[in-house]
Tab-separated table of N, CA and C in Angstrom:
chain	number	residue	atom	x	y	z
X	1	UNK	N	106.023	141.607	126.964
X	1	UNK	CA	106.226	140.871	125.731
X	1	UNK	C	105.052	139.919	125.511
X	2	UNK	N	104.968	139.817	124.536
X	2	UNK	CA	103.966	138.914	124.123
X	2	UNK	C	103.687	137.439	124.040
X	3	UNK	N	103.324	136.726	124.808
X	3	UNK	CA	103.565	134.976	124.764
X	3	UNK	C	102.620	134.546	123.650
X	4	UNK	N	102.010	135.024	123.079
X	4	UNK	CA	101.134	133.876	122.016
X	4	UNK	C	101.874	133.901	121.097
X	5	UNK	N	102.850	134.373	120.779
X	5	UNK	CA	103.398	134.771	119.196
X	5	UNK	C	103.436	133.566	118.476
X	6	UNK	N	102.838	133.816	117.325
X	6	UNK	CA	103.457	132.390	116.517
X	6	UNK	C	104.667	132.270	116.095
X	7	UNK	N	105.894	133.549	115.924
X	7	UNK	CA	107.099	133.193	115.704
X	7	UNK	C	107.851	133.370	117.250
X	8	UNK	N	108.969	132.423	117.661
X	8	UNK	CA	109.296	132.957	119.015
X	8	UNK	C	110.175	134.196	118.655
X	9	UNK	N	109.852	134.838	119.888
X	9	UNK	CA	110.472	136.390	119.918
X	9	UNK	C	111.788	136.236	120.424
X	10	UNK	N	112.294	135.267	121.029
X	10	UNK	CA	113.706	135.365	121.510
X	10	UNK	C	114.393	133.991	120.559
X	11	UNK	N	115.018	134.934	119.596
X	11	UNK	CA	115.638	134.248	118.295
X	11	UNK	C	116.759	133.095	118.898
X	12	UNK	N	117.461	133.644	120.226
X	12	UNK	CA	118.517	132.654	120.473
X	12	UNK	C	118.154	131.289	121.416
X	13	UNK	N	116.897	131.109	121.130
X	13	UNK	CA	115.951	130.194	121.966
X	13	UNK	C	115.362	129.383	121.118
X	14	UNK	N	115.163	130.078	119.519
X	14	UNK	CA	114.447	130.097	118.333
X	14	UNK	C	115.064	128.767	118.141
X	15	UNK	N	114.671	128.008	116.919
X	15	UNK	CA	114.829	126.581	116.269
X	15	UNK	C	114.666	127.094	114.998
X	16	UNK	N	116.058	126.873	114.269
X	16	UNK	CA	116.057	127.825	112.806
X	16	UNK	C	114.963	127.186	111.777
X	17	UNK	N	114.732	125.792	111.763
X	17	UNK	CA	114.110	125.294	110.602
X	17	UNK	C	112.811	125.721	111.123
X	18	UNK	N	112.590	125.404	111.975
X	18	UNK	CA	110.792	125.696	112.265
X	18	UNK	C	110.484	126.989	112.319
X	19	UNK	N	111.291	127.952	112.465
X	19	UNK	CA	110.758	129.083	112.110
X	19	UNK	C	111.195	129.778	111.109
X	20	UNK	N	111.951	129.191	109.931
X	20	UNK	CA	111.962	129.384	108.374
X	20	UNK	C	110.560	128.788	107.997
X	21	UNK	N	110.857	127.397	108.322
X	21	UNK	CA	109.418	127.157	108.093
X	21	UNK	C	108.140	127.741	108.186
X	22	UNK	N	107.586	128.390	109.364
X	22	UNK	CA	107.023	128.911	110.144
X	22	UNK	C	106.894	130.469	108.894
X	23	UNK	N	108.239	130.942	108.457
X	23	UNK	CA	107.861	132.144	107.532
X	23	UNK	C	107.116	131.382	106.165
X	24	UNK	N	108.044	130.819	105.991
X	24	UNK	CA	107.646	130.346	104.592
X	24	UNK	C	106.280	130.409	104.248
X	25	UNK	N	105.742	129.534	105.293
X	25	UNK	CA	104.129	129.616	104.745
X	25	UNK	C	103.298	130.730	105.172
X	26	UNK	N	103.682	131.530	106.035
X	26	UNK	CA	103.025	133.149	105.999
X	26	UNK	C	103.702	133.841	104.829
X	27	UNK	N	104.528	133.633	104.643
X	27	UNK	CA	105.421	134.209	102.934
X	27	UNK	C	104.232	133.761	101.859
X	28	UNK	N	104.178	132.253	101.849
X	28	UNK	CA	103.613	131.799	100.764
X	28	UNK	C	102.265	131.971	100.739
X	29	UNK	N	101.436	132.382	101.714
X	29	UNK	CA	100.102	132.771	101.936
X	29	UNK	C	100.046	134.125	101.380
X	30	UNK	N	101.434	135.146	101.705
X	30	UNK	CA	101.185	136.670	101.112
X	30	UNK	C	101.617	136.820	100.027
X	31	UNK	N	101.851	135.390	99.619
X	31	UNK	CA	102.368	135.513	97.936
X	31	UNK	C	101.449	135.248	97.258
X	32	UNK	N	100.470	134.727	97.435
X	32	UNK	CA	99.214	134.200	96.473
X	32	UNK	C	98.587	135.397	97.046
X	33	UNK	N	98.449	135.938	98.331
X	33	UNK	CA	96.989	136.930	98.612
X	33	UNK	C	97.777	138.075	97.809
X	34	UNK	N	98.938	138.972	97.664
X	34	UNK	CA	99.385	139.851	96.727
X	34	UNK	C	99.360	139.445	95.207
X	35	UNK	N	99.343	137.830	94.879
X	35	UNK	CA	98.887	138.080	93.625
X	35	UNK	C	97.761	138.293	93.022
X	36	UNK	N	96.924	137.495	94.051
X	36	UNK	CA	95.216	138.653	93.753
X	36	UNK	C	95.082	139.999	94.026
X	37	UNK	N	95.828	140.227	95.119
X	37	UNK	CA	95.511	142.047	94.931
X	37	UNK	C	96.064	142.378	93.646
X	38	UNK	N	96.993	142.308	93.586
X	38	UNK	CA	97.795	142.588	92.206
X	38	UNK	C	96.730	142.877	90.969
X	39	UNK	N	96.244	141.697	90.887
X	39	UNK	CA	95.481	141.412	88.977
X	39	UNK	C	93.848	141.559	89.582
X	40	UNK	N	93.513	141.624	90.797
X	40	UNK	CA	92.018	141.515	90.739
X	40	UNK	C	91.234	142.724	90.440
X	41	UNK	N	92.061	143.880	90.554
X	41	UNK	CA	91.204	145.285	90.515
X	41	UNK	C	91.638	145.352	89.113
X	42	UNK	N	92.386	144.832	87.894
X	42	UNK	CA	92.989	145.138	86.584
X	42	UNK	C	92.230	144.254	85.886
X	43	UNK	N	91.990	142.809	85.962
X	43	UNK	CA	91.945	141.997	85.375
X	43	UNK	C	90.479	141.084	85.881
X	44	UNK	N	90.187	141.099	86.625
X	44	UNK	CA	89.288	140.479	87.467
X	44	UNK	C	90.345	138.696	87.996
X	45	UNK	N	89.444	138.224	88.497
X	45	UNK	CA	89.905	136.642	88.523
X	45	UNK	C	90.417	135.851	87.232
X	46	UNK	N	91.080	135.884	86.603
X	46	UNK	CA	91.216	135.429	85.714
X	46	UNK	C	92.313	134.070	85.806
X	47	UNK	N	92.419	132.987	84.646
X	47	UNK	CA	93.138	131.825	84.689
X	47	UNK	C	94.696	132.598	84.893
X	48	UNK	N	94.867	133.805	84.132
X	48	UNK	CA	96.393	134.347	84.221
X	48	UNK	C	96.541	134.614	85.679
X	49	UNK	N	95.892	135.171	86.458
X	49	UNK	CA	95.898	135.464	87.942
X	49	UNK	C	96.665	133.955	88.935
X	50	UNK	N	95.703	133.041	88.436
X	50	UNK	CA	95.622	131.315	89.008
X	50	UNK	C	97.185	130.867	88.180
X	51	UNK	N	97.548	131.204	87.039
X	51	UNK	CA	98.807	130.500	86.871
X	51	UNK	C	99.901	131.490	87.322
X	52	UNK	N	99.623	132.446	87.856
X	52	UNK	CA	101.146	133.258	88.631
X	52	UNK	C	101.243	132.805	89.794
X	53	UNK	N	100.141	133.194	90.868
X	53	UNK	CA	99.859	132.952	91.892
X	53	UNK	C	100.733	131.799	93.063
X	54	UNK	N	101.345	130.725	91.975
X	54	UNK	CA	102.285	129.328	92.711
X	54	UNK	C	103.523	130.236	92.750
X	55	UNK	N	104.014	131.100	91.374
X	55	UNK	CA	105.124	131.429	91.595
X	55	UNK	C	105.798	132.488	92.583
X	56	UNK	N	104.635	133.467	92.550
X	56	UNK	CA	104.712	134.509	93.728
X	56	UNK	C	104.084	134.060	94.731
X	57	UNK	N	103.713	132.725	95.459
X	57	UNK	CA	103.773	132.363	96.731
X	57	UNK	C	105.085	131.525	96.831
X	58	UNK	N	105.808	130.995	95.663
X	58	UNK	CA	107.237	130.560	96.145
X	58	UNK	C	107.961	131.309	96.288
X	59	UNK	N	108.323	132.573	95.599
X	59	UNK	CA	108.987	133.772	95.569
X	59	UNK	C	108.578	134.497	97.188
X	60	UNK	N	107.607	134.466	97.710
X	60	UNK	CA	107.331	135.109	99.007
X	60	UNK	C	108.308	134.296	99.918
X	61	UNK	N	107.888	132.811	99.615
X	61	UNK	CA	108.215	131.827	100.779
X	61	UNK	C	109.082	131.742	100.900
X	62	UNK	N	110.067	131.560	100.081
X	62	UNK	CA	111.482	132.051	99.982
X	62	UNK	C	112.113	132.950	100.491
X	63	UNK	N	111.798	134.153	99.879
X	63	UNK	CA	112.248	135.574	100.876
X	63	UNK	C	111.954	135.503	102.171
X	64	UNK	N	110.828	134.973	102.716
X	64	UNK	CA	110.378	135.068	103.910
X	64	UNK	C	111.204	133.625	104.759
X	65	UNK	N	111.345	132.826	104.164
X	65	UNK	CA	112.386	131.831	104.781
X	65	UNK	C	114.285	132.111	104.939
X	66	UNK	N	114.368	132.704	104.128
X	66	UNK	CA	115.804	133.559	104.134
X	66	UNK	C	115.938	134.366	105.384
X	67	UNK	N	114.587	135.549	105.196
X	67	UNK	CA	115.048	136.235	106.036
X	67	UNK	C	114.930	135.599	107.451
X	68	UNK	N	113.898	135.145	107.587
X	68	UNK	CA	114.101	134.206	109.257
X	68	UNK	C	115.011	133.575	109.425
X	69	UNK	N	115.518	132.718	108.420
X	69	UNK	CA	116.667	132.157	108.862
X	69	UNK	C	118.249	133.040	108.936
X	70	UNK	N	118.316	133.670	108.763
X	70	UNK	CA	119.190	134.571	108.351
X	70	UNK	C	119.294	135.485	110.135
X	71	UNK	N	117.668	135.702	110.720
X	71	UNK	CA	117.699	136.657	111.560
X	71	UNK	C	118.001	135.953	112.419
X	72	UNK	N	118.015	134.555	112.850
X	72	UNK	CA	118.003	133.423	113.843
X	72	UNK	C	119.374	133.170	113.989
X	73	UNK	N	120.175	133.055	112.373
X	73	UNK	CA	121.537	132.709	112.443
X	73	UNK	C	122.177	134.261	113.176
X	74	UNK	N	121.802	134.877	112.434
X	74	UNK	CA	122.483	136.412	113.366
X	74	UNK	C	122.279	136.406	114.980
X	75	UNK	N	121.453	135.877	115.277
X	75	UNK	CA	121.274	135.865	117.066
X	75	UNK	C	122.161	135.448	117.482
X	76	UNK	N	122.119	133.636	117.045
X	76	UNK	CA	122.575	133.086	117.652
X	76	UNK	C	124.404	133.252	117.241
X	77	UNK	N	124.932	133.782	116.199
X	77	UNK	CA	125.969	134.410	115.806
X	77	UNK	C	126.440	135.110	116.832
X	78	UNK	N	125.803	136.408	116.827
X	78	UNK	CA	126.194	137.327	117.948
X	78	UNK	C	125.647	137.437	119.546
X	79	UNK	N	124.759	136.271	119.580
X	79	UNK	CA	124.715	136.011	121.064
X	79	UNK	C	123.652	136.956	121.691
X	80	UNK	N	122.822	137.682	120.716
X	80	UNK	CA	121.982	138.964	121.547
X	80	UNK	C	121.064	138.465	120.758
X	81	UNK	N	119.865	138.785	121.354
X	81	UNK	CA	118.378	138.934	121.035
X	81	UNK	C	117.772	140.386	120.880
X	82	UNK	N	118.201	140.823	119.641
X	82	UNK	CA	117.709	142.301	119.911
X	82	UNK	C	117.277	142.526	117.649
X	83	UNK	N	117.318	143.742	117.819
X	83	UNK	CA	116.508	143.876	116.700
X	83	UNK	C	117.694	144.644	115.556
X	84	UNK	N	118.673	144.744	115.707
X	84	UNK	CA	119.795	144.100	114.649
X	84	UNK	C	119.712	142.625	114.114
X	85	UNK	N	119.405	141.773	114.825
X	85	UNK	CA	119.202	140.738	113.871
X	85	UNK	C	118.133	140.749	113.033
X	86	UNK	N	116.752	141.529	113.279
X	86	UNK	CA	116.073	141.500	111.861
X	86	UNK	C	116.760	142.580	110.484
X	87	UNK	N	117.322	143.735	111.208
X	87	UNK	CA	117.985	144.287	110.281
X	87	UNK	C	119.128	143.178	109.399
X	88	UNK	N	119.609	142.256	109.924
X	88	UNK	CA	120.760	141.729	109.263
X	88	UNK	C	119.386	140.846	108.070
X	89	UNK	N	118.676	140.009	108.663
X	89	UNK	CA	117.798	139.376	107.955
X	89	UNK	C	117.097	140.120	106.530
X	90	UNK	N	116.489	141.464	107.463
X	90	UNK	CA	115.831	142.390	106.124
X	90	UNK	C	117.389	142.184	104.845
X	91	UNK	N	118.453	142.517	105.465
X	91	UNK	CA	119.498	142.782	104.082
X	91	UNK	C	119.680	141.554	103.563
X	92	UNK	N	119.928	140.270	103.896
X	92	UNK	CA	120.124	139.858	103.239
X	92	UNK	C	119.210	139.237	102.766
X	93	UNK	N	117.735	139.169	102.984
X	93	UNK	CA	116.682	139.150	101.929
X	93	UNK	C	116.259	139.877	100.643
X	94	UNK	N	116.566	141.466	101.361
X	94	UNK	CA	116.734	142.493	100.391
X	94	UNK	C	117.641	141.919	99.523
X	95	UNK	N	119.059	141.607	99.498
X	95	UNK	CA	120.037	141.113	98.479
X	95	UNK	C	119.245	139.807	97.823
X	96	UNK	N	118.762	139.135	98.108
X	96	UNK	CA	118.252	138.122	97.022
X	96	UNK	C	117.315	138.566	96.212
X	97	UNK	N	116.288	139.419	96.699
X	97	UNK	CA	114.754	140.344	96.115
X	97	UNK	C	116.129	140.768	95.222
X	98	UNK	N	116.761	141.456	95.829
X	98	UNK	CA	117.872	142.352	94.068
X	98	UNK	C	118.504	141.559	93.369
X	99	UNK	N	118.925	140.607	93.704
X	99	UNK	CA	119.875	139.716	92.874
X	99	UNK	C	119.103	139.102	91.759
X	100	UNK	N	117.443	139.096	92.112
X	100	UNK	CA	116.536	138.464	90.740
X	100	UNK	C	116.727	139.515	89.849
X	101	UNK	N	116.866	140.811	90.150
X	101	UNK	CA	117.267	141.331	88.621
X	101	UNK	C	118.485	141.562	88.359
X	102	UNK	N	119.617	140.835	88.567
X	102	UNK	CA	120.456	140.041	87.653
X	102	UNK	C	121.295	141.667	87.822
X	103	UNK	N	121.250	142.374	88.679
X	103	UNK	CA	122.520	143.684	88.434
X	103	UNK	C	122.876	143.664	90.095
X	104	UNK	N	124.005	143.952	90.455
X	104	UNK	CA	124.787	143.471	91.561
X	104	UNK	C	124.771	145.194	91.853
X	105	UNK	N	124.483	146.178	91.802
X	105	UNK	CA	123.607	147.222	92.086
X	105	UNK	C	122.648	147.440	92.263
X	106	UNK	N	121.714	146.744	92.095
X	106	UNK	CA	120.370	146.813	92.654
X	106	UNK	C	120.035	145.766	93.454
X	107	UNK	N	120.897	144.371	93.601
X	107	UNK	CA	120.968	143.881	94.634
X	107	UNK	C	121.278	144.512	96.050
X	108	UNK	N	122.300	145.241	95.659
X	108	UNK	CA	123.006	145.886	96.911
X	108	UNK	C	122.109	147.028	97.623
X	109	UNK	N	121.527	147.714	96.304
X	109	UNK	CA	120.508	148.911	96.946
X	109	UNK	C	119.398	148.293	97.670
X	110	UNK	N	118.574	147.144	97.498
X	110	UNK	CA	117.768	146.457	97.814
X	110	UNK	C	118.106	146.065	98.826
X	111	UNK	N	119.073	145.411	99.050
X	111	UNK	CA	119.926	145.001	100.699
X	111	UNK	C	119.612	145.799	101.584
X	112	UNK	N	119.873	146.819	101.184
X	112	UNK	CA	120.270	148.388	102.117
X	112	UNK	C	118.730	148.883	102.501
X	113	UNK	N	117.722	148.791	101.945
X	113	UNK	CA	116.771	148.827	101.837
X	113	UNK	C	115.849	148.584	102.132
X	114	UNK	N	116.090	147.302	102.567
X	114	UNK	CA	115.216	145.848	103.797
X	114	UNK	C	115.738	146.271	104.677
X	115	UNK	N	117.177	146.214	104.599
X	115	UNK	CA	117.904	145.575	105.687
X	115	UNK	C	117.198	146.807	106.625
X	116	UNK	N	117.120	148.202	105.660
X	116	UNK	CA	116.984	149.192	107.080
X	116	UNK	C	115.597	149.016	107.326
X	117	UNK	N	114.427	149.218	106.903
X	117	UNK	CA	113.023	149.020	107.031
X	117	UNK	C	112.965	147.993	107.809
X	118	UNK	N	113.969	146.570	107.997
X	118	UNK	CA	113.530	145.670	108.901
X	118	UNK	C	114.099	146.260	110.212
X	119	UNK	N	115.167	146.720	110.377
X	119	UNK	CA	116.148	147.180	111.197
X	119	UNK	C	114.958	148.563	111.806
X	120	UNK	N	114.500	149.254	111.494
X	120	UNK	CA	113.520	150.061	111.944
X	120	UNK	C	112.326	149.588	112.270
X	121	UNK	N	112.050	148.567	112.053
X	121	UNK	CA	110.424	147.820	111.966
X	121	UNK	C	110.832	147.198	113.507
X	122	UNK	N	111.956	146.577	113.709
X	122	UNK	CA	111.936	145.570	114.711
X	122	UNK	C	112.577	146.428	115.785
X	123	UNK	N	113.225	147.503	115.761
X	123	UNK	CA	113.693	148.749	116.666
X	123	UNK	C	112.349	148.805	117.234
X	124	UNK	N	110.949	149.450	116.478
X	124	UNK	CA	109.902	150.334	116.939
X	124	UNK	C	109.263	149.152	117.881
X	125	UNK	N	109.564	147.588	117.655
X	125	UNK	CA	108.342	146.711	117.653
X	125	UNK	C	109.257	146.520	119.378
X	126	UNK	N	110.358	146.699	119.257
X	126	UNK	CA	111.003	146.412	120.591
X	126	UNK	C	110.393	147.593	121.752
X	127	UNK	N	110.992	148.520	120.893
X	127	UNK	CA	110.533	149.933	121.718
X	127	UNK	C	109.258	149.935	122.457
X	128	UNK	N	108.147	149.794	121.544
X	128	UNK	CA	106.965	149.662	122.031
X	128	UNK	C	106.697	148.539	123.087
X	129	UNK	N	107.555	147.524	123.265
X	129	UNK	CA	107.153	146.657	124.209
X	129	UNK	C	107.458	146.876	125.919
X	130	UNK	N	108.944	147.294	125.684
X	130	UNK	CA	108.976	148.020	127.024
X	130	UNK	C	109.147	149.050	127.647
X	131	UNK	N	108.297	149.797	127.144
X	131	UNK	CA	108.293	151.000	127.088
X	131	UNK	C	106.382	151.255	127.927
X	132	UNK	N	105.961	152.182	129.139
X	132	UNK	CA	104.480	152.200	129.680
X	132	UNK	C	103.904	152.775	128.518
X	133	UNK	N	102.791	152.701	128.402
X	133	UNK	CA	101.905	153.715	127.630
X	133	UNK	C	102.133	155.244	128.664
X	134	UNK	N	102.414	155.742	127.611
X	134	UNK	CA	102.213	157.177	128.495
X	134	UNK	C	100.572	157.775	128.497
X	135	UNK	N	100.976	158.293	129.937
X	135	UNK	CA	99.602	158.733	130.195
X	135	UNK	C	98.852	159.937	129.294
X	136	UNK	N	97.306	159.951	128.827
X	136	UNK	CA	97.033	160.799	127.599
X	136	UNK	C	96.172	161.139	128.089
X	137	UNK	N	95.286	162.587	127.692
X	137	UNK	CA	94.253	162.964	127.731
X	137	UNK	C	93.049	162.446	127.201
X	138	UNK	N	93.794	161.629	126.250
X	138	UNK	CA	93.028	161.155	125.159
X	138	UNK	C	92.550	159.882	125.606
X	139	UNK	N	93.359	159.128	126.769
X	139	UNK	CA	92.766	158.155	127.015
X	139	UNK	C	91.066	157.725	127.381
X	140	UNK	N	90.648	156.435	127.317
X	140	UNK	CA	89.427	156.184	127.189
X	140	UNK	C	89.507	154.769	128.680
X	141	UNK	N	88.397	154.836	128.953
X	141	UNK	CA	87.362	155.437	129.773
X	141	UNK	C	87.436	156.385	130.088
X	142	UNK	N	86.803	157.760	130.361
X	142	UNK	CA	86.919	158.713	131.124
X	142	UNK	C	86.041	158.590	132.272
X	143	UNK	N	86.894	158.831	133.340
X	143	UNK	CA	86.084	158.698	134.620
X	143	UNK	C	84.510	159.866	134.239
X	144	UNK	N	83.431	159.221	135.228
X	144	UNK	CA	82.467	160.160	135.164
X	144	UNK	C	82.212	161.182	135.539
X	145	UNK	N	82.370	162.232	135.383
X	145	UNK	CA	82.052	163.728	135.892
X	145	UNK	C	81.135	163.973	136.680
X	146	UNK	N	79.678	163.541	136.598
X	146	UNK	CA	78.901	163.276	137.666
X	146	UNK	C	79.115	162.480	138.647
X	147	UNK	N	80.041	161.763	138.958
X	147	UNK	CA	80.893	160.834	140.032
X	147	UNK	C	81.611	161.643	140.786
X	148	UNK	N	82.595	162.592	140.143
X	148	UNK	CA	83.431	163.477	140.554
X	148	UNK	C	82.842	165.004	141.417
X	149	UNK	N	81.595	165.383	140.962
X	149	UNK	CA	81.171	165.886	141.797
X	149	UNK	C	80.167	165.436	142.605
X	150	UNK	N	79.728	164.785	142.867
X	150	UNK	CA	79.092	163.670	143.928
X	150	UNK	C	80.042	163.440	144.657
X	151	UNK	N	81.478	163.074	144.201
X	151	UNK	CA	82.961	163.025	145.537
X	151	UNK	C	83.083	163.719	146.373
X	152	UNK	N	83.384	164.980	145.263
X	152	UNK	CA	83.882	166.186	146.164
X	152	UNK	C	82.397	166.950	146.975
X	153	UNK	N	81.129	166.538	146.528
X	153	UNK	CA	80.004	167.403	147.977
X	153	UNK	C	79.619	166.115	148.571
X	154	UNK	N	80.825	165.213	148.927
X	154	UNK	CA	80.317	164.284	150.441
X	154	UNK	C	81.231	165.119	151.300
């Protein structure tokens, strides 16, 4: 597992505000950097770009503070540290992303939606941690071949 993380990885250890917090402003950083991707290849830099930009970094920070807090309360809810709690988080972030358009069907599809993409995102991110690298052909360094027979005629 990884010790530098900037969010802690063991949610039931986690401190809910500081790591809502902690999303928020990586939310609100990918809310202004998606609103330049957004308008910069259409529009160039423009003042319309600069007056969205606050709202879709609050709109990020938000979602992104929900769902952390949401995945932290699920830990510590159910007492496990595992990656159902980002699935619970993805949904009910997903349900607010749907609930801005105002139909309680596309909230719900949206739920379902996060909830699983987070619920799969944080499955793979577990998986991969304890799990060896399996051994590949493909791996790199390759021992030297001229080493190998220099071995075998001592």
């Amino acid at each position: 597992m990884h010790t530098n993380s900037f969010f802690n990885e063991n949610l039931l250890e986690a401190d809910l505000v500081e790591e809502s917090t902690k999303a928020a402003l990586v939310g609100g950083v990918a809310g202004v950097g998606s609103q330049f991707a957004k308008n910069w290849w259409l529009t160039g830099l423009t003042s319309t770009v600069l007056r969205h930009a606050p709202a879709r970094a609050g709109l990020f920070a938000s979602v992104s503070a929900i769902y952390m807090s949401s995945s932290v309360l699920a830990a510590k809810l159910r007492g496990q540290n595992d990656y159902v709690n980002h699935g619970i988080g993805g949904a009910v972030g997903g349900f607010v992303i749907g609930s801005l358009s105002k139909s309680l069907q596309r909230a719900v599809a949206q739920s379902a939606l996060v909830g699983v993409l987070s619920l799969a995102a944080a499955f793979s991110y577990e998986q991969s941690q304890h799990h060896e690298e399996p051994k590949s052909f493909f791996k790199w360094p390759k021992p030297d071949a001229f080493e190998k027979v220099a071995s075998v005629q001592k």
